[in-house]
CSV table of C-alpha atoms and ligand atoms in Angstrom, one decimal:
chain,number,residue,atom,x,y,z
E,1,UNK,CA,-156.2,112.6,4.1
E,2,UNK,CA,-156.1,110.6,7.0
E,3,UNK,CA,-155.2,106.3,7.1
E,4,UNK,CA,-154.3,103.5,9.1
E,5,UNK,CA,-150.5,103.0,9.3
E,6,UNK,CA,-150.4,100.5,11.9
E,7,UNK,CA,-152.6,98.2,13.5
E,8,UNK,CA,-151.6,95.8,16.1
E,9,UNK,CA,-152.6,92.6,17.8
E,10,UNK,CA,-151.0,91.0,20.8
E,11,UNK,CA,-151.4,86.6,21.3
E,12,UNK,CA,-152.1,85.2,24.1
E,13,UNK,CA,-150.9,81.6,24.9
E,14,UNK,CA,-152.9,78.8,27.3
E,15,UNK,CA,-152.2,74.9,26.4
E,16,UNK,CA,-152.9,73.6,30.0
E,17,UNK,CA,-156.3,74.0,31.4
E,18,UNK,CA,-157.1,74.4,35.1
E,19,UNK,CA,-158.2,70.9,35.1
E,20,UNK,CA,-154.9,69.1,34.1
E,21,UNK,CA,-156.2,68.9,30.7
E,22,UNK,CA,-154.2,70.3,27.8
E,23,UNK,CA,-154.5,71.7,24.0
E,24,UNK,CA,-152.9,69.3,22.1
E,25,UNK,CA,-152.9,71.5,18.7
E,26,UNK,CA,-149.8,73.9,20.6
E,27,UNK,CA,-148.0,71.4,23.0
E,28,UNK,CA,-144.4,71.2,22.3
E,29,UNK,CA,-142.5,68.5,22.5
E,30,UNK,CA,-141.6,67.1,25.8
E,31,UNK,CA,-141.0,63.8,26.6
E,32,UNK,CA,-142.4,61.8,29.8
E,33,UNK,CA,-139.0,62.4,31.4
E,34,UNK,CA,-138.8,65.7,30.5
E,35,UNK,CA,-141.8,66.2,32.2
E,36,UNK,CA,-141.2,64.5,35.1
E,37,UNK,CA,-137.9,66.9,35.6
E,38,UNK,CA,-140.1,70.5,34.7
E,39,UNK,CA,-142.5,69.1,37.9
E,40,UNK,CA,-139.6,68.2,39.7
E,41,UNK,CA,-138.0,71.9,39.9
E,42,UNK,CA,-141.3,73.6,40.5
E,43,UNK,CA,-141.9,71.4,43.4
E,44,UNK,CA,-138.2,72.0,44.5
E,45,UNK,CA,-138.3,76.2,44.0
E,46,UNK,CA,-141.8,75.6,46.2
E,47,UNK,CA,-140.3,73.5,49.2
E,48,UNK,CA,-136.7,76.0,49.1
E,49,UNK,CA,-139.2,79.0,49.6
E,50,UNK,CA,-141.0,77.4,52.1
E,51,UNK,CA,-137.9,75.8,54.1
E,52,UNK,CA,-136.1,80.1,53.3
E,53,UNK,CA,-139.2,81.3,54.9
E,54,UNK,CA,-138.6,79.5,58.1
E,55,UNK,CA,-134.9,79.9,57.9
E,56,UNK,CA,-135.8,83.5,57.8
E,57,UNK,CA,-137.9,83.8,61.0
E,58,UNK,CA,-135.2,82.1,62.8
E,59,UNK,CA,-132.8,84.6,61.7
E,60,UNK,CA,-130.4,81.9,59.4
E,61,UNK,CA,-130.7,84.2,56.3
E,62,UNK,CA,-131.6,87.8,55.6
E,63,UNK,CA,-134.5,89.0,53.9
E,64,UNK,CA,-135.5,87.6,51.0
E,65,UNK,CA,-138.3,87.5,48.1
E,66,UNK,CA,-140.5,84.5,48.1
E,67,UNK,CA,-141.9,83.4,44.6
E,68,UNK,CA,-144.9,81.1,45.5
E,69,UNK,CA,-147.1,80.6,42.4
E,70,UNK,CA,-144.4,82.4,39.9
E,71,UNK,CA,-142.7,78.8,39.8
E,72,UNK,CA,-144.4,78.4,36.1
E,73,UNK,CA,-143.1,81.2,34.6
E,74,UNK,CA,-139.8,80.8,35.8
E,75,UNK,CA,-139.0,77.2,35.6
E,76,UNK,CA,-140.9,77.0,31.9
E,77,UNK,CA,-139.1,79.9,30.6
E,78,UNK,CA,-135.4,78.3,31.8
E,79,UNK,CA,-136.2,75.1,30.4
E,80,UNK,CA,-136.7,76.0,26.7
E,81,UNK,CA,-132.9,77.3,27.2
E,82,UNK,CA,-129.2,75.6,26.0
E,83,UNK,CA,-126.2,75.3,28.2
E,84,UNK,CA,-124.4,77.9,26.5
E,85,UNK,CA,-127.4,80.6,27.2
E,86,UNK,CA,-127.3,83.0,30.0
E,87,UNK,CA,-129.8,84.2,32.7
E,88,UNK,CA,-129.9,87.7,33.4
E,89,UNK,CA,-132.4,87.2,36.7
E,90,UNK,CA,-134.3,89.5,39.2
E,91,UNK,CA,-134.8,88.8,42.9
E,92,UNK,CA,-137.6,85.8,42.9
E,93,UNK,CA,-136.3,83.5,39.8
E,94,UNK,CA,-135.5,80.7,41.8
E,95,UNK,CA,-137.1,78.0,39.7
E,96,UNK,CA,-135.1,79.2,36.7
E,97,UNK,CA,-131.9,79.4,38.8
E,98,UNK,CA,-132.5,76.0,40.1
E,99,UNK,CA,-133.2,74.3,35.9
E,100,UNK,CA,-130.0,76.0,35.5
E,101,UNK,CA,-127.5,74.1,37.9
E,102,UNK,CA,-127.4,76.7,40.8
E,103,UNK,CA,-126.1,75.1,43.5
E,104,UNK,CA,-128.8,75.3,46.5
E,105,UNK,CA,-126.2,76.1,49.2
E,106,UNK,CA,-125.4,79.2,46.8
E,107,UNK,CA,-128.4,80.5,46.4
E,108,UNK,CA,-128.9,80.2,50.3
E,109,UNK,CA,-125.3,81.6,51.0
E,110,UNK,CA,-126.3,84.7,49.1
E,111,UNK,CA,-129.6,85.6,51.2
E,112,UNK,CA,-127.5,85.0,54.1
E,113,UNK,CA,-125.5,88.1,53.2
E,114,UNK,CA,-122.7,86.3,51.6
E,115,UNK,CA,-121.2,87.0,48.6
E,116,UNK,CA,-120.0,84.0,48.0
E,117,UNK,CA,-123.5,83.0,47.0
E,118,UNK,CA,-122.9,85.0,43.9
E,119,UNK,CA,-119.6,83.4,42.8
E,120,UNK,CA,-120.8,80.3,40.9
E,121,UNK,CA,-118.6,77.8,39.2
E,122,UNK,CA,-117.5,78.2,35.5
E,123,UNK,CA,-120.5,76.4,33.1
E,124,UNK,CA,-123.4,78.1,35.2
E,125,UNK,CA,-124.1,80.6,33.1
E,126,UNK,CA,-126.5,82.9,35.9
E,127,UNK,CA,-125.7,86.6,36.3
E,128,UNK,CA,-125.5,87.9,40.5
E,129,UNK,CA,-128.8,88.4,41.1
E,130,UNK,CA,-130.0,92.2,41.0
E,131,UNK,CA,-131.7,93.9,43.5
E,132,UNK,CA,-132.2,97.5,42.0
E,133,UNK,CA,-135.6,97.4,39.8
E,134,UNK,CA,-135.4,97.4,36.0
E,135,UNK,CA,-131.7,97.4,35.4
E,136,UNK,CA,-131.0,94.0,34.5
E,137,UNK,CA,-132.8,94.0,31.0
E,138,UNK,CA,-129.7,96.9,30.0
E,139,UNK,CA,-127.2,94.6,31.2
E,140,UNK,CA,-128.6,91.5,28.8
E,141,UNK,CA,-128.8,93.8,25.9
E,142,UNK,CA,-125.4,94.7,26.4
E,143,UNK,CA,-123.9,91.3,27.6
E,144,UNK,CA,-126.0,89.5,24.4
E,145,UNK,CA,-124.5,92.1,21.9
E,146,UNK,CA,-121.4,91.8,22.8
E,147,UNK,CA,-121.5,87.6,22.8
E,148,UNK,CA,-122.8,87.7,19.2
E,149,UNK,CA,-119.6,90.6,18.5
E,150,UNK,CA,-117.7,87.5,20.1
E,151,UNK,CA,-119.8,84.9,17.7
E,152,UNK,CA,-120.7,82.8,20.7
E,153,UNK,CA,-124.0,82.0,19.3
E,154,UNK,CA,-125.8,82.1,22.7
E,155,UNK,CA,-129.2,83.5,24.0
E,156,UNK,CA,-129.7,85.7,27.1
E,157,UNK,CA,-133.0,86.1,28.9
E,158,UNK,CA,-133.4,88.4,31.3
E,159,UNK,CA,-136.3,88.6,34.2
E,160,UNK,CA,-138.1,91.4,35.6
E,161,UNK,CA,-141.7,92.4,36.9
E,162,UNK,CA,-144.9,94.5,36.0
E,163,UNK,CA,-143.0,97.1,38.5
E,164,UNK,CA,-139.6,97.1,36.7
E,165,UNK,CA,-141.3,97.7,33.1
E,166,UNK,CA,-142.0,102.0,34.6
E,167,UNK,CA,-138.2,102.1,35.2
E,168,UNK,CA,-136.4,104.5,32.4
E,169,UNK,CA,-133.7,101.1,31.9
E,170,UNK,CA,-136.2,98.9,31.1
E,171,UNK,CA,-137.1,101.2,28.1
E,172,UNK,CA,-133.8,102.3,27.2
E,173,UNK,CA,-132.8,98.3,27.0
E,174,UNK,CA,-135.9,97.5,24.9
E,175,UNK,CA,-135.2,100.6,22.2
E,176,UNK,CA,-131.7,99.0,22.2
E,177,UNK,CA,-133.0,95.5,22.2
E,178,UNK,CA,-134.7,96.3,18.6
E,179,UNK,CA,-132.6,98.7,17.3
E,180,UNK,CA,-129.7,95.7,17.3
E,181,UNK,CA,-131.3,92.9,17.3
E,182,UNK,CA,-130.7,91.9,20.0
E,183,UNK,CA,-130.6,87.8,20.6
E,184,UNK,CA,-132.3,88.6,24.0
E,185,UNK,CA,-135.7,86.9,25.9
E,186,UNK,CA,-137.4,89.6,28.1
E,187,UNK,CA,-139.9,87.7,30.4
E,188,UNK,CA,-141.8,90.3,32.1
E,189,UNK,CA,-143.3,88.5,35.2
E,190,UNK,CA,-146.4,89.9,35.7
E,191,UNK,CA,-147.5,88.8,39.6
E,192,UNK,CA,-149.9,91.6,39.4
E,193,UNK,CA,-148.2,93.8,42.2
E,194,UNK,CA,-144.6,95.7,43.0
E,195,UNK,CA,-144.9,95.3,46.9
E,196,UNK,CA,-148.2,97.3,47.2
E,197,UNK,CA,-148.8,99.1,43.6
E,198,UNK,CA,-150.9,97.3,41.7
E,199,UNK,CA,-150.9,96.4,38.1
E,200,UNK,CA,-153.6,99.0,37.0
E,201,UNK,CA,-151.3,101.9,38.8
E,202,UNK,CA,-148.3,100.6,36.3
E,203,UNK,CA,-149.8,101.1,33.2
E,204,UNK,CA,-152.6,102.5,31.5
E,205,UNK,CA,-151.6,99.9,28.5
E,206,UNK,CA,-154.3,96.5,28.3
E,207,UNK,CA,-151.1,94.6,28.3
E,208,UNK,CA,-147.6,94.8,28.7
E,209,UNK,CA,-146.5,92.4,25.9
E,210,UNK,CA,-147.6,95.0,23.7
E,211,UNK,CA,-144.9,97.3,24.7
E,212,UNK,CA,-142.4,95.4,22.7
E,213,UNK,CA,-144.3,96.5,19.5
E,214,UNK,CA,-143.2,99.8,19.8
E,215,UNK,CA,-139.9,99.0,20.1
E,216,UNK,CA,-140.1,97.2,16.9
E,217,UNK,CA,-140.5,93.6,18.1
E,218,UNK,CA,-143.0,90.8,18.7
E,219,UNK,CA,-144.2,90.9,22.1
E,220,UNK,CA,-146.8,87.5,23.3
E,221,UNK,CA,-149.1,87.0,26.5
E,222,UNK,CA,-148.8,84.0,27.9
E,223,UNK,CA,-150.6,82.2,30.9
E,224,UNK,CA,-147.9,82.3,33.6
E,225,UNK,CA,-149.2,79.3,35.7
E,226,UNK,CA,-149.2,77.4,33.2
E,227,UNK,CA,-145.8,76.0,32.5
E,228,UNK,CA,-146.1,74.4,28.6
E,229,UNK,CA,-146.8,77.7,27.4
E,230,UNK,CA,-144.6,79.5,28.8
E,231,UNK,CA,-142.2,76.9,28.0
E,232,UNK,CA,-144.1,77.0,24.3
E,233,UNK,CA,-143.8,80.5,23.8
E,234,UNK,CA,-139.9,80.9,25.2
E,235,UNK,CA,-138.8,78.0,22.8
E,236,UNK,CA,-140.0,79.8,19.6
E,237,UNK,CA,-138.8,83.0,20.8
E,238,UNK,CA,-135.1,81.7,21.6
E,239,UNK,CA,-135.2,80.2,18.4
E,240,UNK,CA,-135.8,83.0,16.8
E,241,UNK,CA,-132.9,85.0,18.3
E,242,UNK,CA,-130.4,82.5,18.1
E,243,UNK,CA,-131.5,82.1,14.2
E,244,UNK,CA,-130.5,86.1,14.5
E,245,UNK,CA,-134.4,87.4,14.0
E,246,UNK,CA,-133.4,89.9,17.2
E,247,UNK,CA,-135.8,89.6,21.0
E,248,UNK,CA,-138.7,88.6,22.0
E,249,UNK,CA,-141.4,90.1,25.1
E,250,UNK,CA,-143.2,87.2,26.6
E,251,UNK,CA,-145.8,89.1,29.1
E,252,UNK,CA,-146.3,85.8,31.8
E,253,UNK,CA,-149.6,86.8,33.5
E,254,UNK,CA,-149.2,84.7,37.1
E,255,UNK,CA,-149.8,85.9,40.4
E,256,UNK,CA,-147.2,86.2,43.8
E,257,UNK,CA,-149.1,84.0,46.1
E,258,UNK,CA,-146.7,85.2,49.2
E,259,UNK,CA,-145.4,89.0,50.6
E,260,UNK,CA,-143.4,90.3,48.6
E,261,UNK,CA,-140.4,90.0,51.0
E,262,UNK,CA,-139.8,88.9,54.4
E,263,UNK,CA,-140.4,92.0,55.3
E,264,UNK,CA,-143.7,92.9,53.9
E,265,UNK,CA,-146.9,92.1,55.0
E,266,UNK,CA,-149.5,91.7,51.5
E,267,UNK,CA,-153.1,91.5,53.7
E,268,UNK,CA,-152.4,95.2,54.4
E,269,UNK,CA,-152.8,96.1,50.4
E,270,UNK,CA,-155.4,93.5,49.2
E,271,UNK,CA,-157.8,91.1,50.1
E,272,UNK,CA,-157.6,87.6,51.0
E,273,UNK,CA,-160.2,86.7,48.1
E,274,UNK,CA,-158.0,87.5,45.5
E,275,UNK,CA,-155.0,85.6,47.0
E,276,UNK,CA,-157.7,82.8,47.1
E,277,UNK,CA,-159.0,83.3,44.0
E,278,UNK,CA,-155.3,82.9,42.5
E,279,UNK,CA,-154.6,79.7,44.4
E,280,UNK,CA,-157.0,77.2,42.5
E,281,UNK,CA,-154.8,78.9,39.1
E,282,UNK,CA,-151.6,77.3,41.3
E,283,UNK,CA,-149.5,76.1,38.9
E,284,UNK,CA,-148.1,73.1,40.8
E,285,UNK,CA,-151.2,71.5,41.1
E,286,UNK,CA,-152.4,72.2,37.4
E,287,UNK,CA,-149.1,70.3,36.3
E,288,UNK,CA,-150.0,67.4,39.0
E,289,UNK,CA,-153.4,67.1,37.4
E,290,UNK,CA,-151.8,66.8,34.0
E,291,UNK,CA,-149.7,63.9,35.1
E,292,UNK,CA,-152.1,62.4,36.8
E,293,UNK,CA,-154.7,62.2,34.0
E,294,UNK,CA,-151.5,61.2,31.7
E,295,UNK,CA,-151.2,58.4,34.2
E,296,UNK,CA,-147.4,59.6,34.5
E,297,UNK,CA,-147.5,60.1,38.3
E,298,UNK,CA,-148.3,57.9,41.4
E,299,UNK,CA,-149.1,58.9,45.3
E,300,UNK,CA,-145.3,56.8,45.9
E,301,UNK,CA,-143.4,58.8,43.3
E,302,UNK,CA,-144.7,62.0,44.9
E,303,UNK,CA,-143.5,60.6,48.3
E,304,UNK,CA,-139.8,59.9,46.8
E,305,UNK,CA,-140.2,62.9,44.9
E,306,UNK,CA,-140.9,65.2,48.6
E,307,UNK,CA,-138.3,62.9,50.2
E,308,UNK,CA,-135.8,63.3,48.1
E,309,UNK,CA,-136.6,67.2,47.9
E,310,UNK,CA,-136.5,67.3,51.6
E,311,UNK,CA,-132.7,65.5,51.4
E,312,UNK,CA,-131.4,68.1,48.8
E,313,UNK,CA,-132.6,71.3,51.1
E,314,UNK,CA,-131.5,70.3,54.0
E,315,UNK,CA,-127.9,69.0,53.1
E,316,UNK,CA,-127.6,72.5,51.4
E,317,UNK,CA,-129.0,74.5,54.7
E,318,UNK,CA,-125.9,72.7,56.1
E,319,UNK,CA,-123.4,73.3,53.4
E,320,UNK,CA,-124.2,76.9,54.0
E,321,UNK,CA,-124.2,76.9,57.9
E,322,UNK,CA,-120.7,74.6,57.5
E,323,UNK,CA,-119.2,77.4,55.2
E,324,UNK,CA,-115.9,79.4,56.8
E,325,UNK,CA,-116.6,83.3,57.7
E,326,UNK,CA,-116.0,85.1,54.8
E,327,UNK,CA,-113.4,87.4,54.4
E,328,UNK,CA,-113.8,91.4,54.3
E,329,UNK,CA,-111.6,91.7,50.9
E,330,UNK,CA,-115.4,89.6,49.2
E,331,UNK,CA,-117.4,92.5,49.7
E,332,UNK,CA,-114.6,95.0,47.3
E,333,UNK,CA,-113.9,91.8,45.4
E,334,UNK,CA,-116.6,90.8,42.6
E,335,UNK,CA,-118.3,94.8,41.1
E,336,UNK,CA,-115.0,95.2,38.8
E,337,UNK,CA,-112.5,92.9,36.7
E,338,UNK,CA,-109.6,95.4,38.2
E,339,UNK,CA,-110.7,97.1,41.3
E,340,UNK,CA,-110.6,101.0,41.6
E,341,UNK,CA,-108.8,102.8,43.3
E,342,UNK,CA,-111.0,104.5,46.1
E,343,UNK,CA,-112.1,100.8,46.7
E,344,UNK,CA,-108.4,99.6,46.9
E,345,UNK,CA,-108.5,103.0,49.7
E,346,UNK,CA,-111.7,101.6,51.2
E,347,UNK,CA,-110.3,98.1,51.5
E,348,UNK,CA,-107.0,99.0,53.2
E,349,UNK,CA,-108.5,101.5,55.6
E,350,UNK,CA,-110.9,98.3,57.0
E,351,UNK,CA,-108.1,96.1,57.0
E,352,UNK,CA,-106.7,98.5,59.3
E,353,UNK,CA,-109.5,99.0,61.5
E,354,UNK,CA,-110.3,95.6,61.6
E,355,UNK,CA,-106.8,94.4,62.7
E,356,UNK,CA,-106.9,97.4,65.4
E,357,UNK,CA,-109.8,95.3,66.3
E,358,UNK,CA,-112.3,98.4,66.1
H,1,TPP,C1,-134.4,101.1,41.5
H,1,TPP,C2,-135.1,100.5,42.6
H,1,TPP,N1,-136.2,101.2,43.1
H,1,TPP,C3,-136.9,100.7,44.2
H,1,TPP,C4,-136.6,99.5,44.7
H,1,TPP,C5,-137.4,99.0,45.9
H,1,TPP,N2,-138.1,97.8,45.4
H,1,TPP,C6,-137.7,96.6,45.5
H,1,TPP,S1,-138.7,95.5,44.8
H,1,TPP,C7,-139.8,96.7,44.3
H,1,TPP,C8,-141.0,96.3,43.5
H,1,TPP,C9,-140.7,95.6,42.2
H,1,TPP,O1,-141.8,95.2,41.6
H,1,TPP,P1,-141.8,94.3,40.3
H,1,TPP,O2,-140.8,94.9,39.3
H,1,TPP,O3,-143.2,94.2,39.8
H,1,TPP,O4,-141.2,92.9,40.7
H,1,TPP,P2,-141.8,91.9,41.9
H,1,TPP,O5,-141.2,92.4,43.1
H,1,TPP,O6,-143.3,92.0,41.9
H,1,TPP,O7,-141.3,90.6,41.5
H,1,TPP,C10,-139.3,97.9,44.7
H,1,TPP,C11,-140.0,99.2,44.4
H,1,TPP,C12,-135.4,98.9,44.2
H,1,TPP,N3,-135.0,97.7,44.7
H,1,TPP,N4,-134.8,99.4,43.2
């Protein structure tokens, strides 16, 4: 006897077209305002990467990860969020981090090698960012399982890419993720490369939202440059794990327009006619379009808009320049509640070194 036991689909989410124009049957609500504000940090997260790529080349930070063309995905996906939620972020989330409250000077602080940059007031509720690949979805699972043990009813989502979904983590959180229900967003940003592996070399799968199925939970494909479905498809899911249905895998198909880091160079791995293929899809000027033919933007608020943009980044570059040398004891402080004892070691034997003046 043989039969079906299972049989799966996977949905896949688009309200706003290329052209500006949008499905009105799935948009959410969002007021004019609200709007306004989503273009407003997209615009923002483009203009810091820009501004952190010249800081860069003139050696005023360290290397970091630009996210040109991902500002969709992240900025959507942090928006359907409450105060009291948590983001549990990779390396290029700055959209999200920026809907959250991060404080610009922060964020710059911490890709000028200071740690510092990770220390943020009480209230914004954004985990250090982290660098190793795929382990961040474990520490959400964990960190959302034991808030509901605490009956905080929050909601933690947690970032990663294509490239961090082959990482044994990434699979142990998800198995864990079902198994406890888990009130936990996993947005997969799928930009289509980790530095130079492709997509099609991370999984033989047609998508990767349907990975969550097998751990025993609804996984969605969403349009990733466009911003009111992400926003569409991370609303329902953090309803449903605040209303204690368990996680959600939203899959946002987008694309990195820039290297992966400062210190990569993309036209050695693919061609210049995919990168321009991807940059009609950009997801700032589909959202223009939109409020454009919604006769919600003019030519003078996109001036004030750039103008006040320009202001905020550039008081922050100097917040950050203006900052006091850090001290020795930040780099032992922040990994533990109660610090070890071989780092208690560690710490005293540069203290002494340092005052020798070695
Ligand atoms: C555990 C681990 N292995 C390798 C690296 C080096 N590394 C940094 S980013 C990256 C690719 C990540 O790709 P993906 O998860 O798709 O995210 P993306 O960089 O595209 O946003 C790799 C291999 C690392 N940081 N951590």
């Amino acid at each position: 006897m043989q039969k079906t036991v299972e049989k799966f689909s996977v949905l896949y989410l688009q309200i706003l077209m290329g052209n500006g124009e949008c499905d009105e049957k799935d948009m959410p609500y969002l007021s004019k305002r609200q709007i306004q504000e989503i273009y407003f940090f997209m615009v923002l997260a483009r203009k810091l990467d820009e501004r952190m790529l010249n800081l860069q080349r003139q050696g005023r930070i360290g290397t970091f990860a630009p996210s040109k063309g991902q500002e969709a995905s992240s900025v959507g996906s942090a928006y359907a969020l409450e105060p009291k939620d948590w983001i549990i972020p990779s390396f290029r989330e700055i959209g999200g981090l920026l809907v959250r409250g991060m404080p610009i000077d922060q964020y710059l602080l911490y890709y000028a090698g200071d740690e510092r940059g990770s220390n943020l007031p009480k209230g914004i509720n954004i985990f250090p960012t982290s660098i190793p690949v795929g382990t961040q979805p474990a520490h959400a699972v964990g960190f959302a399982i034991a808030a509901r043990m605490k009956k905080e009813n929050l909601v933690v989502i947690t970032y990663f890419g294509d490239g961090g979904t082959s990482e044994g983590d990434f699979h142990e959180a998800m198995n864990f993720a079902g198994i406890f229900f888990a009130p936990v967003v996993f947005i997969c940003q799928n930009n289509q490369y980790a530095i130079s592996v492709p997509r099609s070399k991370q999984t033989r799968a047609s998508t990767i939202a349907q990975k969550a199925i097998s751990y025993g939970f609804p996984g969605i494909q969403v349009d990733g440059n466009d911003v009111f479905a992400v926003y569409k498809a991370t609303l329902d899911a953090v309803k449903r794990a605040r209303d204690g249905n368990g996680p959600t895998f939203i899959e946002c198909v987008t694309y990195r327009l820039g290297d992966h880091t400062t210190a990569d160079d993309a036209s050695k791995y693919r061609q210049q006619k995919e990168v321009d293929e991807w940059s009609k899809k950009d997801p700032i000027l589909r959202l223009r379009k939109y409020l454009e033919n919604m006769k919600m933007w003019s030519a003078k608020e996109e001036d004030a808009l750039l103008k006040d943009i320009a202001e905020k980044i550039e008081s922050a570059v100097k917040s950050m320049e203006n900052k006091e040398p850090p001290c020795v004891d930040d780099m032992f402080k922040f990994m533990y509640e109660k610090m070890p004892w071989y780092l208690q070691e560690q710490l005293s034997s540069l203290k002494e070194r340092t005052s020798e003046g070695e």
